[in-house]
Short mmCIF file of C-alpha atoms in Angstrom, two decimals:
data_model
loop_
_atom_site.label_atom_id
_atom_site.label_comp_id
_atom_site.label_asym_id
_atom_site.label_seq_id
_atom_site.Cartn_x
_atom_site.Cartn_y
_atom_site.Cartn_z
CA UNK A 1 -12.99 -6.83 13.28
CA UNK A 2 -10.70 -5.55 10.63
CA UNK A 3 -8.90 -2.09 11.70
CA UNK A 4 -9.93 -0.83 8.33
CA UNK A 5 -13.14 -1.45 6.74
CA UNK A 6 -13.30 -0.13 2.83
CA UNK A 7 -16.22 -1.73 0.70
CA UNK A 8 -14.72 -3.49 -2.37
CA UNK A 9 -17.00 -2.65 -5.01
CA UNK A 10 -16.73 -3.29 -8.02
CA UNK A 11 -18.25 0.62 -8.54
CA UNK A 12 -19.28 1.43 -12.12
CA UNK A 13 -20.05 4.90 -13.36
CA UNK A 14 -20.68 7.50 -16.03
CA UNK A 15 -18.29 9.52 -16.86
CA UNK A 16 -18.83 13.02 -15.65
CA UNK A 17 -20.29 11.76 -12.72
CA UNK A 18 -19.75 12.52 -8.98
CA UNK A 19 -17.65 9.18 -7.49
CA UNK A 20 -17.97 8.87 -3.89
CA UNK A 21 -15.66 6.35 -1.95
CA UNK A 22 -15.21 5.58 1.69
CA UNK A 23 -13.77 3.65 3.94
CA UNK A 24 -14.31 3.15 8.27
CA UNK A 25 -11.83 2.08 10.68
CA UNK A 26 -11.79 1.42 14.74
CA UNK A 27 -8.29 2.23 16.03
CA UNK A 28 -8.74 5.95 17.52
CA UNK A 29 -4.79 6.19 17.13
CA UNK A 30 -5.10 6.68 13.28
CA UNK A 31 -3.90 10.45 13.11
CA UNK A 32 -2.90 10.43 8.90
CA UNK A 33 -5.43 9.40 6.29
CA UNK A 34 -4.66 8.57 2.29
CA UNK A 35 -5.95 7.43 -0.48
CA UNK A 36 -4.01 5.22 -2.81
CA UNK A 37 -4.87 4.49 -6.27
CA UNK A 38 -3.94 1.78 -7.86
CA UNK A 39 -4.20 0.95 -11.35
CA UNK A 40 -3.95 -2.74 -12.70
CA UNK A 41 -0.43 -4.17 -12.47
CA UNK A 42 1.15 -1.47 -11.05
CA UNK A 43 1.97 -0.15 -6.83
CA UNK A 44 0.11 2.08 -5.81
CA UNK A 45 0.42 5.81 -5.80
CA UNK A 46 -0.69 8.84 -3.26
CA UNK A 47 -3.54 10.70 -4.47
CA UNK A 48 -4.66 12.37 -1.53
CA UNK A 49 -3.53 12.63 2.25
CA UNK A 50 -5.02 14.30 5.00
CA UNK A 51 -4.16 15.05 8.49
CA UNK A 52 -6.75 14.68 11.43
CA UNK A 53 -9.80 16.05 10.67
CA UNK A 54 -11.31 18.28 7.86
CA UNK A 55 -11.42 18.37 4.65
CA UNK A 56 -8.81 18.89 1.52
CA UNK A 57 -9.21 19.45 -2.13
CA UNK A 58 -6.77 19.24 -5.21
CA UNK A 59 -8.42 19.68 -8.41
CA UNK A 60 -11.11 17.60 -8.88
CA UNK A 61 -10.32 15.32 -5.79
CA UNK A 62 -11.62 16.01 -2.11
CA UNK A 63 -10.92 14.05 1.34
CA UNK A 64 -12.94 14.05 3.80
CA UNK A 65 -12.17 12.82 7.31
CA UNK A 66 -14.84 12.77 10.33
CA UNK A 67 -12.33 11.38 12.96
CA UNK A 68 -15.61 11.53 15.35
CA UNK A 69 -17.38 8.96 13.63
CA UNK A 70 -13.95 7.28 12.67
CA UNK A 71 -15.33 7.90 8.56
CA UNK A 72 -13.45 8.93 6.03
CA UNK A 73 -14.31 9.63 2.04
CA UNK A 74 -12.95 10.21 -1.15
CA UNK A 75 -14.99 12.53 -3.66
CA UNK A 76 -14.34 12.45 -7.36
CA UNK A 77 -15.84 14.96 -9.85
CA UNK A 78 -16.32 15.04 -13.27
CA UNK A 79 -15.28 11.20 -13.08
CA UNK A 80 -12.81 10.28 -16.43
CA UNK A 81 -12.29 7.05 -18.12
CA UNK A 82 -8.72 7.41 -16.59
CA UNK A 83 -10.21 7.48 -13.06
CA UNK A 84 -10.63 3.58 -13.86
CA UNK A 85 -8.42 2.13 -10.90
CA UNK A 86 -8.62 0.57 -7.77
CA UNK A 87 -8.75 3.18 -4.78
CA UNK A 88 -7.43 2.13 -1.42
CA UNK A 89 -7.71 4.24 1.62
CA UNK A 90 -4.67 3.77 4.39
CA UNK A 91 -4.43 5.19 7.62
CA UNK A 92 -1.55 5.33 10.35
CA UNK A 93 -0.64 6.63 14.04
CA UNK A 94 1.14 10.25 14.48
CA UNK A 95 4.09 8.01 16.20
CA UNK A 96 7.81 8.92 14.68
CA UNK A 97 9.47 5.49 13.78
CA UNK A 98 5.95 4.20 13.17
CA UNK A 99 5.14 4.36 9.31
CA UNK A 100 3.50 1.51 9.21
CA UNK A 101 0.25 2.24 7.08
CA UNK A 102 -3.12 0.07 7.33
CA UNK A 103 -4.83 -0.58 4.40
CA UNK A 104 -8.37 -1.14 3.31
CA UNK A 105 -9.32 -3.88 1.01
CA UNK A 106 -9.52 -1.52 -1.92
CA UNK A 107 -12.68 -0.22 -4.39
CA UNK A 108 -12.33 -0.94 -7.73
CA UNK A 109 -13.83 1.66 -9.58
CA UNK A 110 -14.71 1.90 -13.35
CA UNK A 111 -15.81 4.93 -15.36
CA UNK A 112 -17.87 4.12 -18.48
CA UNK A 113 -17.28 6.04 -21.23
CA UNK B 1 13.75 11.05 -10.25
CA UNK B 2 13.97 7.32 -10.90
CA UNK B 3 11.42 5.46 -8.92
CA UNK B 4 11.47 2.24 -6.79
CA UNK B 5 12.89 -0.65 -8.96
CA UNK B 6 11.59 -3.92 -8.43
CA UNK B 7 12.94 -7.49 -10.00
CA UNK B 8 11.57 -10.02 -10.92
CA UNK B 9 8.08 -8.60 -12.06
CA UNK B 10 6.98 -11.87 -12.46
CA UNK B 11 7.84 -15.80 -10.83
CA UNK B 12 6.03 -18.78 -10.98
CA UNK B 13 7.50 -21.59 -8.29
CA UNK B 14 6.35 -24.65 -7.34
CA UNK B 15 5.38 -25.32 -3.60
CA UNK B 16 8.53 -26.11 -0.85
CA UNK B 17 10.75 -24.33 -3.48
CA UNK B 18 12.44 -20.97 -2.33
CA UNK B 19 12.46 -17.46 -3.70
CA UNK B 20 14.06 -14.29 -3.56
CA UNK B 21 12.78 -10.57 -4.42
CA UNK B 22 15.07 -7.57 -4.96
CA UNK B 23 14.52 -3.71 -3.91
CA UNK B 24 16.13 -0.48 -5.12
CA UNK B 25 14.71 2.48 -3.18
CA UNK B 26 14.66 5.91 -4.03
CA UNK B 27 18.22 7.28 -4.00
CA UNK B 28 18.12 8.76 -0.44
CA UNK B 29 15.51 7.50 1.32
CA UNK B 30 16.11 5.95 4.58
CA UNK B 31 13.10 3.69 5.16
CA UNK B 32 12.06 0.68 3.34
CA UNK B 33 8.90 -1.59 3.41
CA UNK B 34 7.97 -4.26 2.09
CA UNK B 35 4.11 -5.40 1.82
CA UNK B 36 2.53 -8.28 0.71
CA UNK B 37 -0.94 -7.87 -1.39
CA UNK B 38 -2.87 -10.96 -2.03
CA UNK B 39 -5.70 -10.53 -4.51
CA UNK B 40 -8.70 -8.90 -3.61
CA UNK B 41 -6.98 -7.13 -0.41
CA UNK B 42 -5.38 -4.01 0.75
CA UNK B 43 -1.03 -4.33 0.92
CA UNK B 44 -0.25 -5.77 4.44
CA UNK B 45 3.42 -5.02 5.98
CA UNK B 46 5.53 -7.62 6.17
CA UNK B 47 8.68 -5.93 7.55
CA UNK B 48 10.08 -2.07 7.93
CA UNK B 49 13.60 -1.03 7.65
CA UNK B 50 15.41 2.38 8.94
CA UNK B 51 18.77 2.19 7.31
CA UNK B 52 19.84 -1.12 7.99
CA UNK B 53 18.26 -1.75 10.65
CA UNK B 54 14.58 -3.63 11.10
CA UNK B 55 12.00 -1.10 13.13
CA UNK B 56 9.37 -3.66 12.44
CA UNK B 57 8.92 -7.28 11.42
CA UNK B 58 5.90 -8.27 13.54
CA UNK B 59 3.61 -9.69 10.60
CA UNK B 60 6.75 -11.59 8.65
CA UNK B 61 6.22 -15.23 8.81
CA UNK B 62 9.85 -15.77 10.24
CA UNK B 63 9.73 -19.52 9.91
CA UNK B 64 10.08 -19.04 5.61
CA UNK B 65 10.21 -15.29 5.04
CA UNK B 66 13.32 -13.84 5.64
CA UNK B 67 14.93 -10.10 4.36
CA UNK B 68 17.82 -7.86 4.57
CA UNK B 69 19.02 -4.57 3.36
CA UNK B 70 22.57 -4.58 2.75
CA UNK B 71 24.09 -1.22 3.53
CA UNK B 72 20.91 0.87 3.85
CA UNK B 73 20.23 0.72 0.22
CA UNK B 74 18.90 -2.26 -1.58
CA UNK B 75 16.82 -5.41 -0.26
CA UNK B 76 16.05 -8.52 -0.77
CA UNK B 77 13.04 -10.31 0.49
CA UNK B 78 13.65 -13.93 0.43
CA UNK B 79 10.57 -17.15 1.12
CA UNK B 80 12.03 -20.64 1.67
CA UNK B 81 9.89 -23.02 1.76
CA UNK B 82 7.10 -21.45 -0.32
CA UNK B 83 3.74 -22.20 0.33
CA UNK B 84 0.45 -22.07 -1.90
CA UNK B 85 -0.88 -19.39 0.15
CA UNK B 86 2.16 -17.30 -0.58
CA UNK B 87 0.83 -16.24 -3.68
CA UNK B 88 0.23 -12.50 -4.24
CA UNK B 89 2.29 -9.48 -4.90
CA UNK B 90 5.09 -8.31 -3.17
CA UNK B 91 5.65 -4.51 -3.06
CA UNK B 92 8.28 -2.76 -2.03
CA UNK B 93 8.05 1.19 -0.78
CA UNK B 94 10.52 3.43 0.72
CA UNK B 95 10.52 7.13 2.35
CA UNK B 96 12.59 9.51 3.43
CA UNK B 97 12.24 8.12 6.82
CA UNK B 98 11.58 11.63 8.69
CA UNK B 99 8.23 12.92 9.41
CA UNK B 100 7.41 12.57 5.59
CA UNK B 101 3.89 10.71 5.48
CA UNK B 102 4.47 9.63 1.83
CA UNK B 103 5.66 6.04 0.70
CA UNK B 104 6.56 5.76 -2.65
CA UNK B 105 5.88 2.53 -3.75
CA UNK B 106 7.46 -0.17 -6.83
CA UNK B 107 5.42 -1.87 -9.31
CA UNK B 108 5.79 -5.33 -7.31
CA UNK B 109 6.74 -8.63 -7.97
CA UNK B 110 3.89 -10.98 -8.96
CA UNK B 111 4.52 -14.60 -7.24
CA UNK B 112 2.29 -17.58 -8.41
CA UNK B 113 3.19 -20.46 -6.33
CA UNK B 114 1.52 -23.87 -7.80
#
């Protein structure tokens, strides 16, 4: 069993729709949860970061962490064609000197104009 | 602020040949990471440096992969000899190295082994 599971998609939605992306994990030591966005032939860029459980909102993006269920989500409101990319969840323990990120496989998202 | 630089961007080699990748992290970043991203998968950490020292190389295939970080700045990753399954994008990332959570990624080097 992989430590982090992510539906690879692909996922296609019309412009303006709400997008929901999800990951599940098995390692209860994970405390930091991130979402990275990766455009084609580019490196990943950090989109959202959450520590422990709870919600975090940044513009059209909302990240949720439910540690009791070992489940994290990223919601994109009013989706735009520029949101078309691969979205990677990543997580790591809260141990100084161990910043090793464990990534999901990524979900490829296409927003249709 | 300049980002993480990597070169070359693309490389095609035959199996059993050797190849080297170069990374220049963001100025002042103490921690440097090399990841391997196979098509359709998330990045997998190969090695993590803190300044000059290796913090984690548990997933580095040491019989063929080697990495060094000169003077705590630039880094090179080498594969010798390459295998077909080494075809992937090799990503370099850096971070401040304290409790900072953010890793900044370079554009990657796309390696094709034929």
